[in-house]
Structures are given as structure tokens and as C-alpha cells.
Coordinates of C-alpha atoms in Angstrom, one line a residue:
Chain E
M1 CA -25.0 -1.9 33.6
S2 CA -22.2 0.4 32.2
Q3 CA -22.5 1.6 28.7
P4 CA -21.2 -0.7 25.7
L5 CA -17.7 -0.4 24.7
I6 CA -18.7 -0.7 21.0
R7 CA -22.5 -1.1 20.0
A8 CA -23.4 -1.2 16.4
A9 CA -26.9 0.0 16.0
D10 CA -29.4 -1.6 13.1
I11 CA -26.6 -2.0 10.7
H12 CA -27.3 -2.3 6.9
K13 CA -24.5 -3.0 4.4
K14 CA -25.3 -3.2 0.7
F15 CA -22.9 -3.9 -2.0
G16 CA -24.5 -2.8 -5.3
H17 CA -27.8 -4.9 -5.3
L18 CA -26.1 -7.6 -2.7
H19 CA -28.1 -6.8 0.9
V20 CA -25.4 -8.4 3.1
L21 CA -26.4 -7.1 6.6
K22 CA -30.1 -6.7 7.1
G23 CA -30.6 -4.3 10.3
V24 CA -27.9 -5.9 12.7
H25 CA -27.6 -4.8 16.3
L26 CA -24.5 -6.0 18.3
S27 CA -23.3 -4.7 21.8
V28 CA -20.1 -5.3 23.3
R29 CA -19.3 -4.7 27.0
R30 CA -15.8 -3.9 28.3
G31 CA -13.9 -7.3 28.9
Q32 CA -16.5 -9.3 26.9
K33 CA -15.5 -11.8 24.5
I34 CA -17.9 -12.3 21.6
S35 CA -17.6 -14.7 18.8
L36 CA -19.5 -14.3 15.5
I37 CA -20.4 -17.6 14.0
G38 CA -22.3 -18.7 10.9
P39 CA -22.2 -20.2 7.4
S40 CA -19.6 -18.2 4.8
G41 CA -21.7 -15.4 3.4
S42 CA -23.9 -14.7 6.4
G43 CA -22.0 -11.2 6.8
K44 CA -20.2 -11.7 10.0
T45 CA -17.0 -10.4 8.1
T46 CA -18.7 -7.6 7.0
L47 CA -20.0 -6.9 10.4
L48 CA -16.8 -6.8 12.0
R49 CA -15.3 -4.4 9.4
C50 CA -18.1 -2.2 10.2
L51 CA -17.3 -2.1 13.4
N52 CA -14.3 0.0 12.6
F53 CA -15.5 1.5 9.6
L54 CA -13.4 -0.5 7.2
E55 CA -16.7 -1.0 5.7
R56 CA -19.0 2.0 5.8
P57 CA -22.5 1.1 6.7
S58 CA -24.9 1.8 4.1
S59 CA -27.2 2.7 7.2
G60 CA -26.9 2.5 11.0
H61 CA -24.5 3.5 13.3
V62 CA -21.4 2.5 15.2
Y63 CA -20.8 4.1 18.7
L64 CA -17.5 3.7 20.5
D65 CA -17.6 4.3 24.1
G66 CA -21.0 5.9 23.5
K67 CA -19.6 8.4 20.9
L68 CA -20.2 8.0 17.1
L69 CA -17.7 6.2 15.2
G70 CA -16.8 7.2 11.7
E71 CA -19.5 10.2 11.8
K72 CA -20.5 13.1 13.8
E73 CA -23.6 15.2 14.4
V74 CA -23.5 18.6 12.6
K75 CA -26.6 20.8 13.5
G76 CA -28.6 17.6 14.0
K77 CA -27.6 15.9 11.2
I78 CA -25.2 13.1 11.4
V79 CA -22.5 13.2 8.4
P80 CA -19.3 11.4 7.7
C81 CA -16.3 12.6 9.8
S82 CA -13.2 13.2 8.5
D83 CA -10.3 10.8 7.4
R84 CA -8.2 12.2 10.4
E85 CA -10.8 12.0 12.8
L86 CA -11.8 8.2 12.0
A87 CA -8.2 7.4 12.2
R88 CA -7.8 8.7 15.5
D89 CA -10.7 6.6 16.8
R90 CA -9.3 3.7 15.0
T91 CA -6.4 3.7 17.3
Q92 CA -8.6 2.3 20.0
I93 CA -9.9 -0.7 17.9
G94 CA -7.2 -3.4 17.0
M95 CA -7.8 -5.6 14.2
V96 CA -6.3 -8.8 13.0
F97 CA -6.8 -9.9 9.6
Q98 CA -7.5 -13.3 7.9
R99 CA -4.5 -12.7 5.5
F100 CA -2.4 -11.1 8.3
N101 CA -1.5 -8.1 6.2
L102 CA 1.9 -7.5 7.5
F103 CA 4.0 -4.7 6.0
G104 CA 6.1 -6.6 3.5
H105 CA 8.9 -4.0 3.5
L106 CA 9.5 -3.9 7.2
T107 CA 11.1 -6.2 9.4
T108 CA 9.0 -7.7 12.2
I109 CA 9.9 -5.1 14.8
D110 CA 9.4 -2.3 12.3
N111 CA 6.1 -3.5 11.6
I112 CA 5.2 -3.3 15.5
T113 CA 6.6 0.2 15.9
L114 CA 5.3 1.8 13.1
G115 CA 1.8 2.8 14.1
P116 CA 3.0 3.8 17.7
T117 CA 5.9 6.0 16.3
K118 CA 3.9 7.5 13.3
V119 CA 0.4 7.4 14.8
L120 CA 0.8 8.1 18.3
G121 CA 4.2 9.9 18.2
M122 CA 6.0 7.6 20.6
H123 CA 9.8 7.8 20.6
K124 CA 11.5 5.0 18.4
A125 CA 13.4 3.8 21.6
E126 CA 10.4 3.3 23.6
A127 CA 8.3 1.8 20.6
E128 CA 11.0 -0.8 20.2
E129 CA 11.0 -1.6 24.0
T130 CA 7.4 -2.1 24.1
A131 CA 7.6 -4.0 20.8
R132 CA 10.0 -6.4 22.2
L133 CA 7.7 -7.0 25.1
L134 CA 5.0 -7.9 22.7
L135 CA 7.1 -10.4 20.4
A136 CA 8.0 -12.2 23.7
K137 CA 4.4 -12.5 24.9
V138 CA 3.6 -13.8 21.3
G139 CA 6.7 -16.2 21.3
L140 CA 8.7 -14.5 18.7
A141 CA 11.5 -12.7 20.5
D142 CA 14.1 -14.2 18.5
K143 CA 12.3 -12.8 15.1
E144 CA 12.5 -9.2 15.5
R145 CA 14.7 -8.8 12.4
A146 CA 13.1 -11.2 10.2
Y147 CA 10.9 -10.3 7.1
T148 CA 7.3 -11.4 6.6
D149 CA 8.4 -13.8 3.9
Q150 CA 10.8 -15.5 6.5
L151 CA 8.0 -16.5 8.8
S152 CA 5.3 -19.0 8.6
G153 CA 1.8 -18.1 8.6
G154 CA 1.2 -18.8 12.1
Q155 CA 4.2 -16.7 13.0
Q156 CA 3.0 -13.7 10.8
Q157 CA -0.3 -14.0 12.3
R158 CA 1.0 -13.8 16.0
V159 CA 3.2 -10.7 14.8
A160 CA 0.0 -9.1 13.3
I161 CA -1.6 -9.5 16.8
A162 CA 1.5 -7.9 18.3
R163 CA 1.4 -5.0 15.9
A164 CA -2.3 -4.3 16.8
L165 CA -1.7 -4.7 20.6
A166 CA 1.3 -2.0 20.1
M167 CA -1.4 0.5 19.8
K168 CA -2.9 -0.3 23.2
P169 CA -6.4 -0.7 21.8
R170 CA -9.4 -0.8 24.0
V171 CA -11.0 -3.8 21.9
M172 CA -9.5 -6.3 19.4
L173 CA -11.3 -7.5 16.2
F174 CA -10.4 -10.9 14.9
D175 CA -11.6 -11.5 11.4
E176 CA -11.1 -15.6 10.9
A177 CA -7.7 -14.9 12.3
T178 CA -6.7 -18.7 11.6
S179 CA -8.6 -19.6 8.5
A180 CA -5.5 -19.0 6.3
L181 CA -3.4 -21.2 8.3
D182 CA -2.2 -24.6 7.8
P183 CA -3.8 -26.8 10.4
E184 CA -0.7 -27.5 12.4
L185 CA -0.3 -23.6 12.8
V186 CA -3.9 -22.9 14.2
G187 CA -2.9 -23.8 17.6
E188 CA -0.1 -21.2 18.1
V189 CA -2.6 -18.5 17.1
L190 CA -5.4 -19.5 19.1
K191 CA -3.1 -19.7 22.3
V192 CA -2.0 -16.1 21.9
M193 CA -5.8 -15.3 21.6
Q194 CA -6.7 -17.2 24.5
D195 CA -3.9 -15.5 26.7
L196 CA -5.1 -12.2 25.8
A197 CA -8.7 -13.4 26.5
E198 CA -7.7 -14.3 29.9
E199 CA -5.8 -10.9 30.6
G200 CA -9.6 -9.5 30.0
M201 CA -9.0 -7.8 26.5
T202 CA -12.3 -7.0 25.2
M203 CA -12.5 -8.9 21.7
V204 CA -15.0 -9.8 19.2
I205 CA -14.0 -12.9 17.1
V206 CA -15.4 -14.2 13.6
T207 CA -14.3 -17.6 13.6
H208 CA -14.9 -21.3 12.3
E209 CA -13.1 -22.9 15.2
M210 CA -16.1 -23.7 17.3
A211 CA -14.2 -25.4 20.2
F212 CA -12.3 -22.6 20.4
A213 CA -15.5 -19.9 20.4
E214 CA -16.9 -22.2 23.1
R215 CA -14.0 -22.3 25.6
V216 CA -13.2 -18.6 25.2
S217 CA -16.4 -16.4 24.6
D218 CA -18.9 -15.3 27.1
R219 CA -21.4 -14.5 24.5
V220 CA -22.0 -16.3 21.0
V221 CA -23.9 -14.6 18.0
F222 CA -25.2 -16.9 15.4
M223 CA -25.6 -15.0 11.8
T224 CA -27.0 -16.0 8.8
D225 CA -28.0 -14.2 5.6
G226 CA -27.5 -10.8 7.1
C227 CA -29.2 -11.2 10.2
V228 CA -28.7 -12.3 13.7
V229 CA -30.6 -15.4 14.4
E230 CA -29.9 -16.3 17.8
E231 CA -27.2 -14.8 20.8
G232 CA -26.5 -16.5 24.1
S233 CA -23.9 -18.0 26.1
P234 CA -21.5 -20.6 24.4
A235 CA -23.6 -23.2 26.5
Q236 CA -26.8 -22.5 25.2
I237 CA -25.8 -22.0 21.6
F238 CA -23.5 -25.1 21.3
H239 CA -25.8 -27.2 23.4
E240 CA -29.4 -26.0 23.5
P241 CA -30.0 -23.7 20.3
Q242 CA -33.2 -22.5 20.3
Q243 CA -33.5 -21.6 16.8
E244 CA -33.7 -24.4 14.1
R245 CA -31.2 -22.6 11.7
T246 CA -28.7 -22.6 14.4
A247 CA -28.9 -26.1 15.2
A248 CA -28.9 -27.0 11.5
F249 CA -25.5 -25.0 11.0
L250 CA -23.9 -26.4 13.9
K251 CA -24.9 -29.8 12.9
T252 CA -23.3 -29.5 9.1
I253 CA -20.0 -28.4 11.1
S254 CA -20.0 -31.4 13.6
D255 CA -20.9 -33.7 10.4
R256 CA -17.6 -32.3 8.7
Chain Y
M1 CA 45.7 9.8 -36.7
E2 CA 45.4 13.4 -35.7
T3 CA 41.7 13.3 -37.3
Y4 CA 40.8 10.4 -34.9
A5 CA 42.1 12.3 -31.8
Y6 CA 40.1 15.1 -32.6
I7 CA 37.1 13.3 -33.4
L8 CA 37.4 11.3 -29.9
R9 CA 37.9 14.6 -28.1
T10 CA 35.0 16.1 -29.7
L11 CA 32.6 13.3 -29.1
A12 CA 34.3 13.1 -25.2
H13 CA 33.1 16.6 -24.7
A14 CA 29.6 15.6 -26.6
C15 CA 29.2 12.8 -24.0
V16 CA 29.1 15.5 -21.1
W17 CA 26.0 16.9 -22.9
T18 CA 24.5 13.5 -23.2
V19 CA 24.9 12.5 -19.8
T20 CA 23.8 15.9 -18.3
V21 CA 20.5 16.0 -20.4
T22 CA 19.7 12.4 -19.5
I23 CA 20.2 13.2 -15.6
A24 CA 18.1 16.4 -15.8
A25 CA 15.4 14.7 -17.8
F26 CA 15.3 11.8 -15.6
V27 CA 15.1 13.9 -12.6
I28 CA 12.1 15.8 -14.2
A29 CA 10.4 12.6 -15.3
F30 CA 11.0 10.9 -12.0
V31 CA 9.9 13.6 -9.7
L32 CA 6.6 14.8 -12.0
G33 CA 5.8 11.5 -13.0
S34 CA 5.7 10.1 -9.5
I35 CA 4.1 13.0 -7.9
L36 CA 0.9 12.9 -10.5
A37 CA 0.7 9.4 -10.0
I38 CA 0.4 9.8 -6.1
I39 CA -1.9 12.7 -6.7
T40 CA -4.2 10.6 -8.7
T41 CA -4.5 8.2 -6.1
L42 CA -5.7 10.9 -3.4
S43 CA -7.7 13.4 -5.3
S44 CA -11.0 14.3 -6.8
R45 CA -12.1 13.1 -10.1
A46 CA -11.9 16.5 -11.8
V47 CA -7.9 16.4 -10.8
R48 CA -7.4 13.2 -12.0
Y49 CA -8.9 13.8 -15.5
L50 CA -6.4 16.6 -15.7
I51 CA -3.7 14.7 -15.0
Y52 CA -4.7 11.9 -17.5
A53 CA -5.3 14.5 -20.0
Y54 CA -1.5 15.9 -19.6
V55 CA -0.2 12.1 -19.6
E56 CA -2.2 11.2 -23.0
I57 CA -0.9 14.0 -24.8
F58 CA 2.6 13.5 -24.2
R59 CA 2.1 9.8 -24.6
N60 CA 0.5 10.1 -28.1
T61 CA 2.7 13.0 -29.8
P62 CA 6.1 12.1 -31.0
V63 CA 8.9 13.4 -28.3
L64 CA 10.6 15.2 -31.5
V65 CA 7.4 17.2 -32.2
Q66 CA 7.1 18.1 -28.4
L67 CA 10.9 19.2 -28.3
F68 CA 10.3 21.6 -31.3
I69 CA 7.0 23.2 -29.7
I70 CA 8.8 24.1 -26.4
Y71 CA 12.1 25.3 -28.2
F72 CA 10.8 26.9 -31.1
G73 CA 7.0 27.2 -30.5
L74 CA 7.8 28.7 -26.8
G75 CA 10.3 30.8 -28.1
Q76 CA 8.2 32.5 -30.4
I77 CA 5.7 33.3 -28.1
G78 CA 8.3 35.0 -25.9
F79 CA 9.5 32.1 -23.3
K80 CA 12.9 31.4 -25.1
L81 CA 14.7 28.5 -23.6
S82 CA 18.2 27.5 -24.1
P83 CA 18.5 24.2 -26.3
Y84 CA 19.7 22.4 -23.0
S85 CA 16.8 23.4 -21.0
A86 CA 14.3 23.0 -23.7
A87 CA 15.7 19.2 -24.2
A88 CA 15.7 18.4 -20.6
L89 CA 12.2 19.9 -20.2
G90 CA 10.9 18.2 -23.2
L91 CA 12.3 14.8 -22.6
G92 CA 11.4 15.0 -18.9
M93 CA 7.9 15.8 -19.3
N94 CA 7.5 13.3 -22.1
G95 CA 9.4 10.7 -19.6
S96 CA 6.9 11.8 -16.8
A97 CA 4.1 10.4 -18.7
T98 CA 5.9 7.0 -18.8
V99 CA 6.9 7.4 -15.2
F100 CA 3.2 7.9 -14.3
E101 CA 2.3 4.8 -15.9
I102 CA 4.8 2.7 -14.2
V103 CA 4.4 4.4 -10.8
R104 CA 0.3 4.4 -11.1
S105 CA 0.4 0.7 -11.7
S106 CA 2.8 0.0 -9.0
L107 CA 0.7 1.6 -6.4
K108 CA -2.2 -0.4 -7.7
A109 CA -0.2 -3.6 -7.5
V110 CA 0.3 -3.3 -3.9
D111 CA -2.1 -5.3 -2.1
R112 CA -5.5 -3.9 -0.8
G113 CA -4.9 -5.6 2.6
Q114 CA -1.8 -3.5 3.2
Y115 CA -4.1 -0.2 3.1
E116 CA -6.4 -1.7 5.4
A117 CA -3.6 -3.0 7.7
A118 CA -2.7 0.7 7.8
A119 CA -5.9 2.3 8.4
A120 CA -6.5 -0.4 11.1
I121 CA -3.7 0.9 13.2
G122 CA -5.2 4.3 12.8
M123 CA -3.0 5.7 9.9
T124 CA -4.7 8.6 7.9
R125 CA -4.7 8.0 4.1
I126 CA -1.7 10.1 3.6
Q127 CA 0.1 8.3 6.2
S128 CA -0.7 4.8 4.7
I129 CA 0.3 6.0 1.2
R130 CA 3.6 7.7 2.7
Y131 CA 4.7 4.8 5.3
V132 CA 3.0 1.9 3.8
I133 CA 2.2 2.0 0.3
I134 CA 4.9 4.3 -1.6
P135 CA 7.9 2.2 -0.1
Q136 CA 6.4 -1.0 -1.5
A137 CA 5.3 0.5 -4.8
L138 CA 8.7 1.9 -5.5
R139 CA 10.1 -1.6 -5.1
I140 CA 7.5 -2.8 -7.7
A141 CA 8.5 0.1 -10.2
L142 CA 12.2 -0.2 -10.4
P143 CA 12.9 -2.4 -12.9
S144 CA 10.7 -0.7 -15.2
V145 CA 11.8 2.9 -14.3
G146 CA 15.6 1.2 -14.8
N147 CA 14.4 0.4 -18.3
Y148 CA 13.2 3.9 -18.8
A149 CA 16.4 5.3 -17.8
V150 CA 18.1 3.1 -20.3
G151 CA 15.8 4.2 -23.1
L152 CA 16.1 7.6 -22.0
V153 CA 20.1 7.7 -22.4
K154 CA 19.2 6.8 -26.5
D155 CA 16.6 9.1 -26.6
T156 CA 18.7 12.2 -26.1
S157 CA 19.8 11.9 -29.5
L158 CA 16.6 13.8 -29.9
A159 CA 18.2 16.6 -28.5
S160 CA 20.3 17.1 -31.4
A161 CA 17.2 18.5 -33.3
V162 CA 17.1 21.4 -31.0
A163 CA 20.9 22.0 -31.4
V164 CA 22.1 20.8 -28.1
P165 CA 25.7 19.9 -28.7
E166 CA 25.4 16.4 -27.4
L167 CA 26.8 12.9 -29.2
A168 CA 24.4 12.7 -32.2
F169 CA 24.5 16.3 -33.0
R170 CA 28.3 16.4 -32.6
A171 CA 28.7 13.4 -34.8
R172 CA 26.7 14.7 -37.6
N173 CA 28.9 17.8 -37.5
L174 CA 32.1 15.5 -37.6
V175 CA 30.7 13.7 -40.4
G176 CA 30.2 17.1 -42.4
E177 CA 33.9 17.9 -41.7
T178 CA 35.6 14.5 -42.1
Y179 CA 33.2 12.6 -44.3
L180 CA 34.2 9.6 -42.1
S181 CA 30.5 8.5 -41.5
T182 CA 30.8 4.8 -41.2
Q183 CA 34.0 5.2 -38.3
I184 CA 32.0 8.4 -36.8
Y185 CA 28.5 6.4 -36.4
L186 CA 30.1 3.4 -35.1
I187 CA 32.1 4.9 -32.4
V188 CA 28.9 6.9 -31.6
A189 CA 26.9 3.8 -31.2
A190 CA 29.7 2.3 -28.9
I191 CA 29.5 5.1 -26.8
Y192 CA 25.8 4.8 -26.4
F193 CA 26.3 1.3 -25.6
V194 CA 29.1 1.9 -23.0
L195 CA 26.7 4.7 -21.3
S196 CA 23.5 2.3 -21.2
L197 CA 25.1 -1.0 -20.1
P198 CA 26.2 0.1 -16.5
L199 CA 22.9 1.7 -16.0
M200 CA 21.1 -1.6 -17.1
R201 CA 23.5 -3.3 -14.6
L202 CA 22.8 -1.0 -12.1
A203 CA 19.0 -1.5 -12.6
S204 CA 18.9 -5.3 -12.1
R205 CA 21.6 -4.9 -9.1
L206 CA 19.0 -2.6 -7.2
E207 CA 16.0 -5.0 -8.2
M208 CA 17.8 -7.9 -6.6
K209 CA 18.9 -5.9 -3.7
L210 CA 15.5 -4.7 -3.0
S211 CA 13.7 -7.9 -3.6
S212 CA 16.1 -10.7 -2.1
G213 CA 19.1 -9.1 -0.9
R214 CA 17.3 -7.9 2.1
H215 CA 17.7 -11.3 3.9
K216 CA 21.2 -10.5 4.2
N217 CA 20.6 -8.6 7.5
A218 CA 17.8 -10.7 8.9

């Protein structure tokens, strides 16, 4: 089997006295779609943020295509790598946030071209051409001159997805991408994510949308209290969970 | 009548000095204050404390005393500055402490998520500050910077203490020559008012343009 595209090995994360991740392993192969589910506070978002070093793990390592991410080996010791080296590796990892985080001072199209032009050094015209294709793909071709505050939450999130895709990432991380949306806007964002999955994008998805997780992912990881409790195929996790805590969690969700 | 013509001519001339000192001090204050604020967000603790010390010294001593130190004090130990340079430098450095606080709090006011989004598309820390944070922080800072500029126009009257021939200085001389103190100081007050008003307007116009006016081209 080929080497995982992203591998998190024995990740611990502490915020002061709070032990949020307690030795988590996760490995994501090329083209795989993995959903991280679990109760709030279980550490799934923190784990996702460790995968691109927005959070630096307290211990443990992340490997991108077999190579250390955010760290490097110097004389047999593993030390943090420079801001520039980390930034370069991050271009390969797209991220979509719960609160969209579009750049408020820029139009839609400028949000999408900022990374390619400033980070990848692409020409403005070429970047805009790509951006227009991406906007069409997320169904917002008519909104390229709009500012963030003129868009609905669902539209903003679709722009945010286009912005991440413009960097041509090898993997996309979704941090509760629909949790901040009004219920009627969730569908349009999930649709874009599903299209992306069908195109073969490697995806790691933190979500509370169980039906979506079941439909789109090929592996589901259930976390609670900073540990991975169980992982397996969607069919197994959602219909024949082996662990009591998984079953209990799914029951509270379906009882809602 | 001739006396009034003389008074107005003299004050018009003085006006040029007031405006020049304002502009020079503003440029120094804005550039220095902004740079110091940006450096504090990027630098080590030691550098940060040095900058805080600079800011606190300028914030907690009177401008007038600062001007005296720069003009008379530096002059005595061999760094003789012209009254104009001393005034521009003194008011500028004093203002840089104010601008520093404005810009620093504006940089802080930009949502954390903006840093994270910039990092997530592979920007280095400096790139995110430059392309994402500063443009948004300046927008937040603008109204306060405008207010500071209006205050500065009036504070330039302190430059009279180091003999810059601006409005307040000339007014005092004219009163000595003509004894028309009520009339002269009323005229001077009116001139300061006329100088400040458009600046105030400009600041609020810019503020409107940057916050909601951008919808026009959408």
C-alpha cells in the first residue's frame, strides 16, 4: 500500500492543564475521504488544526507525504522548522473554517487570487482565470465583484472553498464547514463538498452532519475525550458500532 | 483699517507655518507610530519592551517639556535644530505614541480568523500582516487617526514656545505691537477652526468611503 498523504502520529495537545488530544493516530491516504465525528470538546477540531499546524502539537508528529510537517530533523533531533518552510508546506493543504474567514477588505475574486499571486507567484491574469472557473464551479460566477458582507453565509463558505482550491492543494481540511450556517444554506455547501469528493479530492472532514458523513466518506473516525474510540467504514460506524460510546453518541444524535 | 490689513497679512503668513508644522509632525507621527506598532506584533519580547518604554515616556510627559528638551536641551549638547525642525520632531515623536496605540489596538481588533485563513493559504507571518491584516487594521484605525490629526493642528500652537513663527507666536507679537488682544485672538481662534473643520470632514468622508462606500463598485 502506498504511503499515507497525511499521517498524524501519537499527537498530544495540551492547552495549559487541559489535555485535549491524548495520543491520536490518524492516517489519510490519497483520494480518501475521512470524517471525524464525536461530541463537542472531543478534540476533533483540534486534531484537524494540528494537521496543518495551526495548532502545534504538544508532542507527536505530522507527516505530509512521508515528510515531517512543521518540523525538521537537525543532527538527529526534531526541531520546529521556520515560518517560511511551514508556509510552503501549508500551500499543499487547503482548509475551510467554520466561520469562513474570508478577507473582509477584498472582493470575492481577490480573495481567491490573493494566495496564488502572492504565495505561488502566479500572474494576476492567470490567477483570475482560474478564480473564475472556481467561482463557476461553486455556483457563484456572478458574484466575483461582491464583498464578503454582501454574501450569505452559504455563499461565503463556497467562496472560502474556492479560495482554498485555488492553491491546488493535495488535501482539503473542513472544520465544521456548515455549523455556522442557517439550516436552509447547509445543502448548497454540502453539495460543493460532495462534488469535490466525487472528483477524487483527498478530504478530512470534521462534521456534525451524520447523513453527509455516511454518504461521502469512505472512513469514519469517532473521537471522544481526546482519543480515537473507533474507526471504520461508514456502514460499520453508523450501523454496527463496536464500541458502547460510539453507539451512545449516535443515539443522542438521532434522538435530537 | 491699515492695522487690520497688517494683522491679517501677518497671520496669513503664520498660517503657512502652522500647516507646515502640522503636516511634518503628522507624517513623522504616522509613519513612526505605525512602524513601531507593526514591529511589536512581529518582534521578540525585548524589542517590544523597548518600544513600550519609548511610548510610555512620550505619553506621560508634557509635549511642551518634550519640545524644550529637543530644542534647548539637544541644542546645549551640540545638536542644534532649527525651531521648525525641533517642533516637527517633538510633535511628531509625541504623536507617534498616540498613533502607536491606535494602530496597535486596530491590529489587535482584526479577527484572529484572518491570520489563520492567511496562514492556511500558505502565507508567511509577514505576508499575512502585509496583505491581510494591515489593510483591515488601517480601516479600523482611520477615524481615530483623523481625530488625532485634528488635535495636532491645535497642538502646533505649542511650537510658539520654541519660536516657530506660527499662528500663536505671531498673534502674541501682534498683541504686543497693537494691543488689540481680543480682536487678534478671536481671529486666530477662527483660523484654527477653519483649518480643523475640513480635516474633520475629510476624516469622516474617508471613514464612510472605506466602510460602506465600497458597495458602489460591487
